[in-house]
Amino acid sequence: MTMRKFKLAAIIGLPLVLAGCATNAEYSAGDAGFTTVEAKVGAGTAKRSVWIQNREQAAKAESQVKALLARKSVDADTAVQIALLNNKGLQAAYADLGEASADAWQATMLLNPTISIGTTGIGAPELQAYRAIEGLITTNILALMTREKTIAVADARFRQAQLASALQTLALAGETRRAWVETVSAWETVAQLNRAQAAADAASELAAKLGETGAMGKADQAREHVFNAELAGQVAEARLAARLAKENLTRKMGLWGANADYQVPNRLPDLPKALSRRDSIEAEALKRRVDLQMARLDLEAVAKSYRLTEATRFVSDLTLVAGAEAEREREDGDTKLETTGQVELEFTIPIFDTGKASLRKAELAHMRAANQLAEKAVNIRSEARSAYQAYRSRYDIARHYRNTVVPLRTKIEEEATLSYNGMITSTFELLADNRSKVDSVILTINAKRDFWLADADLMTAIHGGGAAADAGAD
């Protein structure tokens, strides 16, 4: 007797079901939903971000950077745009978005069926009249039952990755703007100290000549010389600080080689004539903060994961084996063929692990995400208020130095010049007044720098991307 046994899962029906799985166009697209990132960044910076994925895009971005650097000097807006086009760390961060997109795309696909084929009775003399070929196709039907929940979780994580990319872009934009302010103010300080150094050099030289004639004592000469020497050290420190500040700005913009030889303005922009009114600063921050939107999506994803855990706590694996059995039997020269269907269901019995531990972990994760969201909302309100208070106060302080302190120092210098021309004031008194005015101008530069830094911090407090937001996002 010869018998052949053959099993095929669900004959043809199951493979057709598996072949009918549709993919999500947004997940499988090459830009991985980058348009959402562009929209968020554009709203927060009024600048354009790009995700470079091929040579053509890289060449286009490079030409845009060169065109921006061809300008006479790099202003704050230009520096931010260059950074968004050219910073390689930002491009690396966008790869995380691509991975999240691929994960979400993967979640839309059904599990591939498992195919197994086996034979028995080969080579055994006592079984020469018997041959068996068995084929099985199996699939996890639990994955089919929970497919919608799994896709919902992956979609929430994907949208969270979009916001994470936008947050990193906003953070780079804010850091670049602050680096530009620090750089320009540092070089403006160097210019003022050079002016003071020129006056100190003149005073030291005059003191030396008066000392030769005996008109000035050694102690007075030493005072002028040591002041000049100390000021030379301050100038060197200021130049070093300016160079380091520019290098920091260069790193943010991702420049090197010949492109790093760019110029920045020699002074900070003037104070605005009026401040931006932010009467509803808290509401605006709650509406626009990208990290708060990420926290909401995290809570949503955790909630969906919790429901998925509830659905699978008792049965963690459910496998369907479907097919048919065909038997052919030969006896006394006659052949008889008989076919029967066969269905098997394999699953794990929750005798020892009932899923309570997994469910408890899911509950705690949901509670943690909810409390983190509430805490972030409270912190964002406080950050927005603090940023606006700093913005207004820094403006008032900078105006005080500009409108009160510097004019008074200028008046003193003018009167000292008149007295010197009338031979009432000595040369050293005139130089001392000049040095005092330089000190006041440096304080004014610092106050103006702090205002523009506060202005940048105000934008990050509204849209996200500040140091506090980054810590919260982690």
CSV table of C-alpha atoms in Angstrom, one decimal, residues 10-454:
chain,number,residue,atom,x,y,z
A,10,ALA,CA,-6.9,26.8,4.4
A,11,ILE,CA,-6.3,25.5,0.9
A,12,ILE,CA,-6.0,28.9,-0.8
A,13,GLY,CA,-8.1,31.2,1.4
A,14,LEU,CA,-5.6,32.1,4.1
A,15,PRO,CA,-2.8,33.2,1.7
A,16,LEU,CA,-5.3,35.5,-0.1
A,17,VAL,CA,-6.3,37.1,3.2
A,18,LEU,CA,-2.6,37.7,4.1
A,19,ALA,CA,-1.9,39.2,0.6
A,20,GLY,CA,-4.7,41.7,1.1
A,21,CYS,CA,-2.9,43.8,3.7
A,22,ALA,CA,-2.8,47.5,2.8
A,23,THR,CA,0.1,49.8,3.8
A,24,ASN,CA,-0.3,53.4,5.1
A,25,ALA,CA,1.0,55.8,2.4
A,26,GLU,CA,2.1,58.4,5.0
A,27,TYR,CA,4.4,55.9,6.8
A,28,SER,CA,5.8,54.5,3.6
A,29,ALA,CA,6.5,57.9,1.9
A,30,GLY,CA,10.0,59.0,1.6
A,31,ASP,CA,9.6,62.1,3.7
A,32,ALA,CA,8.1,60.1,6.6
A,33,GLY,CA,5.6,62.9,7.4
A,34,PHE,CA,8.3,65.6,7.5
A,35,THR,CA,5.7,68.2,6.4
A,36,THR,CA,4.4,68.2,10.0
A,37,VAL,CA,7.9,69.0,11.2
A,38,GLU,CA,8.3,71.8,8.6
A,39,ALA,CA,5.0,73.4,9.7
A,40,LYS,CA,5.9,73.4,13.4
A,41,VAL,CA,9.4,74.8,12.7
A,42,GLY,CA,8.0,77.4,10.4
A,43,ALA,CA,5.5,78.6,13.0
A,44,GLY,CA,8.2,78.9,15.7
A,45,THR,CA,11.1,80.3,13.7
A,46,ALA,CA,9.7,81.6,10.4
A,47,LYS,CA,12.5,79.6,8.8
A,48,ARG,CA,12.6,76.5,6.5
A,49,SER,CA,13.9,73.2,7.6
A,50,VAL,CA,14.9,70.4,5.2
A,51,TRP,CA,15.6,66.7,5.5
A,52,ILE,CA,18.4,65.8,3.2
A,53,GLN,CA,18.2,62.2,1.9
A,54,ASN,CA,20.0,62.1,-1.4
A,55,ARG,CA,22.9,63.9,-3.3
A,56,GLU,CA,20.6,66.2,-5.2
A,57,GLN,CA,19.0,67.5,-2.0
A,58,ALA,CA,22.5,67.8,-0.4
A,59,ALA,CA,23.8,69.9,-3.4
A,60,LYS,CA,20.8,72.1,-3.3
A,61,ALA,CA,21.2,72.8,0.4
A,62,GLU,CA,24.9,73.5,0.0
A,63,SER,CA,24.2,76.0,-2.7
A,64,GLN,CA,21.7,77.8,-0.5
A,65,VAL,CA,24.2,77.9,2.4
A,66,LYS,CA,26.8,79.4,0.1
A,67,ALA,CA,24.4,82.0,-1.1
A,68,LEU,CA,23.6,83.0,2.5
A,69,LEU,CA,27.3,83.2,3.4
A,70,ALA,CA,27.9,85.4,0.4
A,71,ARG,CA,26.2,88.3,2.1
A,72,LYS,CA,28.3,91.1,3.7
A,73,SER,CA,27.7,89.8,7.2
A,74,VAL,CA,25.6,87.0,8.8
A,75,ASP,CA,22.7,88.4,10.8
A,76,ALA,CA,20.7,86.3,13.4
A,77,ASP,CA,18.0,85.2,10.9
A,78,THR,CA,20.6,84.1,8.4
A,79,ALA,CA,22.6,82.2,11.0
A,80,VAL,CA,19.4,80.3,12.0
A,81,GLN,CA,18.6,79.4,8.4
A,82,ILE,CA,22.1,78.2,7.8
A,83,ALA,CA,22.0,76.0,10.8
A,84,LEU,CA,18.6,74.4,9.8
A,85,LEU,CA,20.1,73.7,6.3
A,86,ASN,CA,23.6,72.6,7.3
A,87,ASN,CA,23.7,71.2,10.8
A,88,LYS,CA,24.6,67.5,10.4
A,89,GLY,CA,23.5,66.6,14.0
A,90,LEU,CA,20.0,67.8,13.1
A,91,GLN,CA,20.0,65.6,9.9
A,92,ALA,CA,21.0,62.7,12.1
A,93,ALA,CA,18.1,63.4,14.4
A,94,TYR,CA,15.7,63.3,11.5
A,95,ALA,CA,16.7,59.6,10.9
A,96,ASP,CA,14.9,58.8,14.2
A,97,LEU,CA,11.7,60.1,12.5
A,98,GLY,CA,12.4,57.8,9.6
A,99,GLU,CA,12.8,54.9,11.9
A,100,ALA,CA,9.5,55.7,13.7
A,101,SER,CA,7.8,55.9,10.3
A,102,ALA,CA,9.2,52.5,9.4
A,103,ASP,CA,7.9,51.0,12.7
A,104,ALA,CA,4.5,52.4,12.1
A,105,TRP,CA,4.6,51.1,8.5
A,106,GLN,CA,5.6,47.7,9.9
A,107,ALA,CA,2.6,47.8,12.3
A,108,THR,CA,0.2,48.1,9.4
A,109,MET,CA,1.4,44.8,8.0
A,110,LEU,CA,0.0,41.4,9.0
A,111,LEU,CA,2.4,38.8,10.3
A,112,ASN,CA,3.9,36.6,7.6
A,113,PRO,CA,2.6,33.0,7.7
A,114,THR,CA,4.9,30.3,8.7
A,115,ILE,CA,5.3,27.4,6.2
A,116,SER,CA,6.7,24.0,7.1
A,117,ILE,CA,7.1,20.9,4.9
A,118,GLY,CA,8.2,17.5,6.1
A,119,THR,CA,8.4,13.9,4.8
A,120,THR,CA,8.4,10.5,6.4
A,121,GLY,CA,9.1,6.9,5.3
A,122,ILE,CA,12.1,7.8,3.1
A,123,GLY,CA,14.8,5.1,3.0
A,124,ALA,CA,13.2,2.7,5.4
A,125,PRO,CA,12.9,-0.7,3.8
A,126,GLU,CA,9.8,-1.6,5.9
A,127,LEU,CA,8.0,1.6,4.7
A,128,GLN,CA,8.7,1.3,1.0
A,129,ALA,CA,5.0,1.0,0.4
A,130,TYR,CA,4.3,4.1,2.4
A,131,ARG,CA,5.2,7.7,1.6
A,132,ALA,CA,4.0,10.8,3.5
A,133,ILE,CA,4.5,14.5,2.7
A,134,GLU,CA,3.2,17.1,5.1
A,135,GLY,CA,2.9,20.8,4.6
A,136,LEU,CA,1.6,23.4,7.1
A,137,ILE,CA,1.0,27.1,7.0
A,138,THR,CA,0.4,28.8,10.4
A,139,THR,CA,-0.4,32.3,11.5
A,140,ASN,CA,-1.0,34.1,14.8
A,141,ILE,CA,-4.7,35.0,14.8
A,142,LEU,CA,-4.3,37.0,18.0
A,143,ALA,CA,-2.2,39.5,16.1
A,144,LEU,CA,-5.1,39.8,13.7
A,145,MET,CA,-7.6,40.3,16.5
A,146,THR,CA,-5.5,43.1,18.1
A,147,ARG,CA,-4.2,44.6,14.8
A,148,GLU,CA,-6.2,47.9,15.1
A,149,LYS,CA,-4.9,48.5,18.6
A,150,THR,CA,-1.3,47.8,17.6
A,151,ILE,CA,-1.6,50.2,14.7
A,152,ALA,CA,-3.1,52.9,16.9
A,153,VAL,CA,-0.2,52.6,19.3
A,154,ALA,CA,2.4,52.8,16.5
A,155,ASP,CA,0.6,55.8,15.0
A,156,ALA,CA,0.8,57.7,18.3
A,157,ARG,CA,4.5,56.9,18.6
A,158,PHE,CA,5.0,58.0,15.0
A,159,ARG,CA,3.3,61.4,15.6
A,160,GLN,CA,5.3,61.7,18.8
A,161,ALA,CA,8.5,61.2,16.8
A,162,GLN,CA,7.4,64.0,14.4
A,163,LEU,CA,7.0,66.4,17.3
A,164,ALA,CA,10.4,65.2,18.7
A,165,SER,CA,12.1,66.1,15.4
A,166,ALA,CA,10.3,69.5,15.4
A,167,LEU,CA,11.4,70.1,19.1
A,168,GLN,CA,15.1,69.3,18.2
A,169,THR,CA,14.9,71.7,15.3
A,170,LEU,CA,13.4,74.5,17.4
A,171,ALA,CA,16.1,73.9,20.0
A,172,LEU,CA,18.9,74.2,17.4
A,173,ALA,CA,17.3,77.4,16.1
A,174,GLY,CA,17.1,78.9,19.6
A,175,GLU,CA,20.7,77.9,20.4
A,176,THR,CA,22.0,79.4,17.1
A,177,ARG,CA,20.2,82.7,17.8
A,178,ARG,CA,21.6,82.9,21.3
A,179,ALA,CA,25.1,82.0,20.0
A,180,TRP,CA,24.8,84.8,17.4
A,181,VAL,CA,23.9,87.3,20.1
A,182,GLU,CA,26.8,86.2,22.3
A,183,THR,CA,29.2,86.5,19.4
A,184,VAL,CA,28.2,89.9,18.2
A,185,SER,CA,28.1,91.3,21.7
A,186,ALA,CA,31.5,89.8,22.5
A,187,TRP,CA,33.1,91.6,19.4
A,188,GLU,CA,31.3,94.8,20.3
A,189,THR,CA,32.8,94.6,23.7
A,190,VAL,CA,36.3,94.0,22.2
A,191,ALA,CA,35.9,97.2,20.1
A,192,GLN,CA,35.0,99.3,23.2
A,193,LEU,CA,37.9,97.8,25.2
A,194,ASN,CA,40.3,98.6,22.3
A,195,ARG,CA,39.1,102.2,22.6
A,196,ALA,CA,39.9,102.2,26.3
A,197,GLN,CA,43.2,100.5,25.6
A,198,ALA,CA,44.1,103.4,23.2
A,199,ALA,CA,43.4,105.9,26.0
A,200,ALA,CA,45.3,103.8,28.5
A,201,ASP,CA,48.3,103.6,26.2
A,202,ALA,CA,48.3,107.4,25.8
A,203,ALA,CA,48.1,107.9,29.5
A,204,SER,CA,50.9,105.4,30.2
A,205,GLU,CA,53.1,107.0,27.6
A,206,LEU,CA,52.4,110.5,28.9
A,207,ALA,CA,53.1,109.4,32.5
A,208,ALA,CA,56.5,108.0,31.4
A,209,LYS,CA,57.4,111.3,29.7
A,210,LEU,CA,56.3,113.4,32.7
A,211,GLY,CA,58.3,111.0,34.9
A,212,GLU,CA,61.4,111.8,32.9
A,213,THR,CA,61.0,115.5,33.5
A,214,GLY,CA,60.3,114.9,37.2
A,215,ALA,CA,56.7,116.3,36.9
A,216,MET,CA,55.1,113.0,38.0
A,217,GLY,CA,56.2,110.8,40.9
A,218,LYS,CA,57.0,107.1,40.5
A,219,ALA,CA,53.8,106.0,42.4
A,220,ASP,CA,51.6,108.0,40.0
A,221,GLN,CA,53.5,106.6,37.0
A,222,ALA,CA,53.1,103.1,38.3
A,223,ARG,CA,49.3,103.6,38.7
A,224,GLU,CA,49.0,104.5,35.0
A,225,HIS,CA,51.3,101.7,33.9
A,226,VAL,CA,49.5,99.0,35.9
A,227,PHE,CA,46.1,100.2,34.7
A,228,ASN,CA,47.4,99.9,31.1
A,229,ALA,CA,48.8,96.4,31.8
A,230,GLU,CA,45.6,95.2,33.5
A,231,LEU,CA,43.5,96.6,30.6
A,232,ALA,CA,45.7,94.8,28.1
A,233,GLY,CA,44.9,91.5,29.9
A,234,GLN,CA,41.2,92.3,29.8
A,235,VAL,CA,41.4,93.0,26.1
A,236,ALA,CA,43.1,89.7,25.5
A,237,GLU,CA,40.4,87.9,27.5
A,238,ALA,CA,37.7,89.7,25.6
A,239,ARG,CA,39.2,88.7,22.3
A,240,LEU,CA,39.5,85.1,23.4
A,241,ALA,CA,35.8,85.1,24.5
A,242,ALA,CA,34.8,86.6,21.2
A,243,ARG,CA,36.7,83.9,19.2
A,244,LEU,CA,35.2,81.1,21.3
A,245,ALA,CA,31.7,82.6,20.9
A,246,LYS,CA,32.2,82.7,17.1
A,247,GLU,CA,33.4,79.1,17.1
A,248,ASN,CA,30.3,78.0,19.0
A,249,LEU,CA,28.2,79.8,16.4
A,250,THR,CA,30.2,78.1,13.7
A,251,ARG,CA,29.4,74.7,15.2
A,252,LYS,CA,25.7,75.4,15.4
A,253,MET,CA,25.7,76.4,11.7
A,254,GLY,CA,27.7,73.3,10.8
A,255,LEU,CA,30.4,75.2,9.0
A,256,TRP,CA,34.0,74.3,8.4
A,257,GLY,CA,36.9,75.1,6.1
A,258,ALA,CA,36.5,78.2,3.9
A,259,ASN,CA,32.8,78.5,4.8
A,260,ALA,CA,33.8,79.2,8.4
A,261,ASP,CA,35.5,82.5,7.4
A,262,TYR,CA,32.4,84.6,7.6
A,263,GLN,CA,31.7,88.0,9.2
A,264,VAL,CA,29.2,89.1,11.8
A,265,PRO,CA,27.9,92.6,12.4
A,266,ASN,CA,30.2,94.8,14.7
A,267,ARG,CA,27.3,95.7,17.0
A,268,LEU,CA,24.0,94.3,18.2
A,269,PRO,CA,20.7,95.6,16.8
A,270,ASP,CA,19.1,98.6,18.5
A,271,LEU,CA,16.4,98.0,21.0
A,272,PRO,CA,12.9,97.8,19.5
A,273,LYS,CA,10.8,100.9,19.8
A,274,ALA,CA,8.1,98.9,21.6
A,275,LEU,CA,7.8,95.5,23.2
A,276,SER,CA,5.6,92.7,21.9
A,277,ARG,CA,2.5,92.5,24.1
A,278,ARG,CA,1.8,89.0,25.4
A,279,ASP,CA,-1.3,89.4,27.6
A,280,SER,CA,-2.2,85.7,27.2
A,281,ILE,CA,1.3,84.3,27.3
A,282,GLU,CA,0.3,81.2,29.3
A,283,ALA,CA,-2.5,80.3,27.0
A,284,GLU,CA,-0.3,80.8,23.9
A,285,ALA,CA,2.4,78.6,25.3
A,286,LEU,CA,0.0,75.8,26.2
A,287,LYS,CA,-1.4,76.0,22.7
A,288,ARG,CA,1.9,76.0,20.9
A,289,ARG,CA,4.5,74.2,23.0
A,290,VAL,CA,5.7,71.2,21.0
A,291,ASP,CA,6.9,69.3,24.1
A,292,LEU,CA,3.5,69.6,25.7
A,293,GLN,CA,2.0,68.1,22.5
A,294,MET,CA,4.5,65.3,22.8
A,295,ALA,CA,3.5,64.6,26.4
A,296,ARG,CA,-0.2,64.5,25.3
A,297,LEU,CA,0.7,62.0,22.6
A,298,ASP,CA,2.8,60.0,25.1
A,299,LEU,CA,-0.3,59.7,27.3
A,300,GLU,CA,-2.4,58.7,24.3
A,301,ALA,CA,0.1,56.0,23.3
A,302,VAL,CA,0.4,54.7,26.8
A,303,ALA,CA,-3.4,54.5,27.1
A,304,LYS,CA,-3.7,52.6,23.9
A,305,SER,CA,-0.9,50.3,25.0
A,306,TYR,CA,-2.8,49.7,28.3
A,307,ARG,CA,-5.9,48.7,26.3
A,308,LEU,CA,-3.8,46.4,24.2
A,309,THR,CA,-2.4,44.8,27.4
A,310,GLU,CA,-5.9,44.3,28.7
A,311,ALA,CA,-6.9,42.5,25.4
A,312,THR,CA,-3.9,40.1,25.5
A,313,ARG,CA,-3.4,39.6,29.3
A,314,PHE,CA,-4.8,36.0,29.3
A,315,VAL,CA,-3.7,34.8,25.9
A,316,SER,CA,-0.3,35.9,24.7
A,317,ASP,CA,-0.1,33.6,21.7
A,318,LEU,CA,-2.9,32.2,19.6
A,319,THR,CA,-2.0,30.2,16.5
A,320,LEU,CA,-4.2,28.9,13.8
A,321,VAL,CA,-3.3,25.9,11.7
A,322,ALA,CA,-5.7,25.3,8.9
A,323,GLY,CA,-5.5,22.9,5.9
A,324,ALA,CA,-6.6,19.8,4.1
A,325,GLU,CA,-5.5,16.2,4.1
A,326,ALA,CA,-5.4,14.1,1.0
A,327,GLU,CA,-4.9,10.3,1.1
A,328,ARG,CA,-4.1,8.1,-1.9
A,329,GLU,CA,-4.3,4.3,-1.3
A,330,ARG,CA,-3.4,1.6,-3.8
A,331,GLU,CA,-4.5,-2.0,-3.2
A,332,ASP,CA,-4.9,-4.9,-5.7
A,333,GLY,CA,-4.2,-2.5,-8.6
A,334,ASP,CA,-6.9,-0.1,-7.6
A,335,THR,CA,-6.2,3.5,-6.5
A,336,LYS,CA,-8.5,5.2,-4.0
A,337,LEU,CA,-8.2,9.0,-3.2
A,338,GLU,CA,-9.8,10.6,-0.1
A,339,THR,CA,-9.5,14.3,0.9
A,340,THR,CA,-10.6,15.7,4.3
A,341,GLY,CA,-10.3,19.2,5.9
A,342,GLN,CA,-8.3,19.9,9.1
A,343,VAL,CA,-8.2,22.8,11.4
A,344,GLU,CA,-6.0,23.1,14.6
A,345,LEU,CA,-5.9,25.9,17.1
A,346,GLU,CA,-2.9,26.3,19.4
A,347,PHE,CA,-2.8,28.7,22.4
A,348,THR,CA,-1.1,29.1,25.8
A,349,ILE,CA,-3.1,28.3,28.9
A,350,PRO,CA,-2.7,31.0,31.6
A,351,ILE,CA,-2.3,28.6,34.5
A,352,PHE,CA,0.7,30.3,36.2
A,353,ASP,CA,0.9,33.7,34.6
A,354,THR,CA,-2.5,35.4,34.4
A,355,GLY,CA,-1.1,38.7,33.1
A,356,LYS,CA,-1.8,40.6,36.3
A,357,ALA,CA,1.8,41.8,36.5
A,358,SER,CA,1.8,43.1,32.9
A,359,LEU,CA,-1.6,44.8,33.6
A,360,ARG,CA,-0.2,46.5,36.7
A,361,LYS,CA,2.8,47.8,34.8
A,362,ALA,CA,0.6,49.2,32.2
A,363,GLU,CA,-1.6,50.9,34.8
A,364,LEU,CA,1.5,52.5,36.4
A,365,ALA,CA,2.8,53.6,33.1
A,366,HIS,CA,-0.5,55.3,32.4
A,367,MET,CA,-0.5,57.0,35.8
A,368,ARG,CA,3.1,58.2,35.3
A,369,ALA,CA,2.3,59.7,31.8
A,370,ALA,CA,-0.8,61.5,33.1
A,371,ASN,CA,1.2,63.0,36.0
A,372,GLN,CA,4.0,64.0,33.8
A,373,LEU,CA,1.6,65.7,31.4
A,374,ALA,CA,0.0,67.6,34.3
A,375,GLU,CA,3.5,68.6,35.7
A,376,LYS,CA,4.6,69.8,32.3
A,377,ALA,CA,1.5,72.0,31.9
A,378,VAL,CA,2.2,73.7,35.2
A,379,ASN,CA,5.9,74.2,34.4
A,380,ILE,CA,5.1,75.6,31.0
A,381,ARG,CA,2.8,78.2,32.5
A,382,SER,CA,5.6,79.2,34.9
A,383,GLU,CA,8.3,79.2,32.2
A,384,ALA,CA,6.1,81.5,30.0
A,385,ARG,CA,5.5,83.9,32.8
A,386,SER,CA,9.2,84.0,33.7
A,387,ALA,CA,10.3,84.5,30.1
A,388,TYR,CA,8.0,87.4,29.6
A,389,GLN,CA,9.0,89.0,32.9
A,390,ALA,CA,12.6,88.7,31.9
A,391,TYR,CA,11.9,90.1,28.5
A,392,ARG,CA,10.2,93.2,29.9
A,393,SER,CA,12.7,93.8,32.7
A,394,ARG,CA,15.7,93.3,30.4
A,395,TYR,CA,14.2,95.8,28.0
A,396,ASP,CA,13.7,98.4,30.8
A,397,ILE,CA,17.3,97.8,32.1
A,398,ALA,CA,18.8,98.2,28.6
A,399,ARG,CA,16.8,101.4,28.0
A,400,HIS,CA,18.0,102.8,31.3
A,401,TYR,CA,21.6,102.4,30.3
A,402,ARG,CA,21.0,103.7,26.8
A,403,ASN,CA,18.8,106.7,27.8
A,404,THR,CA,20.3,107.7,31.1
A,405,VAL,CA,23.7,106.3,31.9
A,406,VAL,CA,25.5,106.7,28.6
A,407,PRO,CA,24.1,110.3,28.0
A,408,LEU,CA,25.4,111.3,31.4
A,409,ARG,CA,28.8,109.8,30.7
A,410,THR,CA,28.8,111.6,27.4
A,411,LYS,CA,28.0,114.9,29.1
A,412,ILE,CA,30.8,114.4,31.6
A,413,GLU,CA,33.2,113.7,28.8
A,414,GLU,CA,32.1,116.8,26.8
A,415,GLU,CA,32.5,119.0,29.9
A,416,ALA,CA,35.9,117.5,30.7
A,417,THR,CA,37.0,118.3,27.2
A,418,LEU,CA,35.9,121.9,27.5
A,419,SER,CA,37.7,122.2,30.9
A,420,TYR,CA,40.8,120.6,29.3
A,421,ASN,CA,40.8,123.1,26.5
A,422,GLY,CA,40.5,125.8,29.0
A,423,MET,CA,43.4,124.3,30.9
A,424,ILE,CA,41.3,123.6,33.9
A,425,THR,CA,41.3,119.8,33.7
A,426,SER,CA,44.5,117.8,33.4
A,427,THR,CA,45.1,115.3,30.7
A,428,PHE,CA,44.8,112.4,33.1
A,429,GLU,CA,41.4,113.5,34.3
A,430,LEU,CA,40.3,113.7,30.8
A,431,LEU,CA,41.5,110.2,30.0
A,432,ALA,CA,39.9,108.9,33.2
A,433,ASP,CA,36.6,110.3,32.2
A,434,ASN,CA,37.0,108.7,28.8
A,435,ARG,CA,37.7,105.3,30.4
A,436,SER,CA,34.7,105.6,32.6
A,437,LYS,CA,32.5,106.2,29.6
A,438,VAL,CA,33.9,103.1,28.0
A,439,ASP,CA,32.9,101.1,31.1
A,440,SER,CA,29.4,102.5,30.9
A,441,VAL,CA,29.2,101.6,27.2
A,442,ILE,CA,30.3,98.0,27.9
A,443,LEU,CA,27.5,97.8,30.6
A,444,THR,CA,25.1,99.0,28.0
A,445,ILE,CA,26.3,96.4,25.5
A,446,ASN,CA,25.8,93.7,28.2
A,447,ALA,CA,22.3,95.0,29.0
A,448,LYS,CA,21.4,95.0,25.3
A,449,ARG,CA,22.8,91.5,24.9
A,450,ASP,CA,20.7,90.2,27.8
A,451,PHE,CA,17.6,91.7,26.3
A,452,TRP,CA,18.1,89.9,22.9
A,453,LEU,CA,18.9,86.7,24.8
A,454,ALA,CA,15.6,87.2,26.7
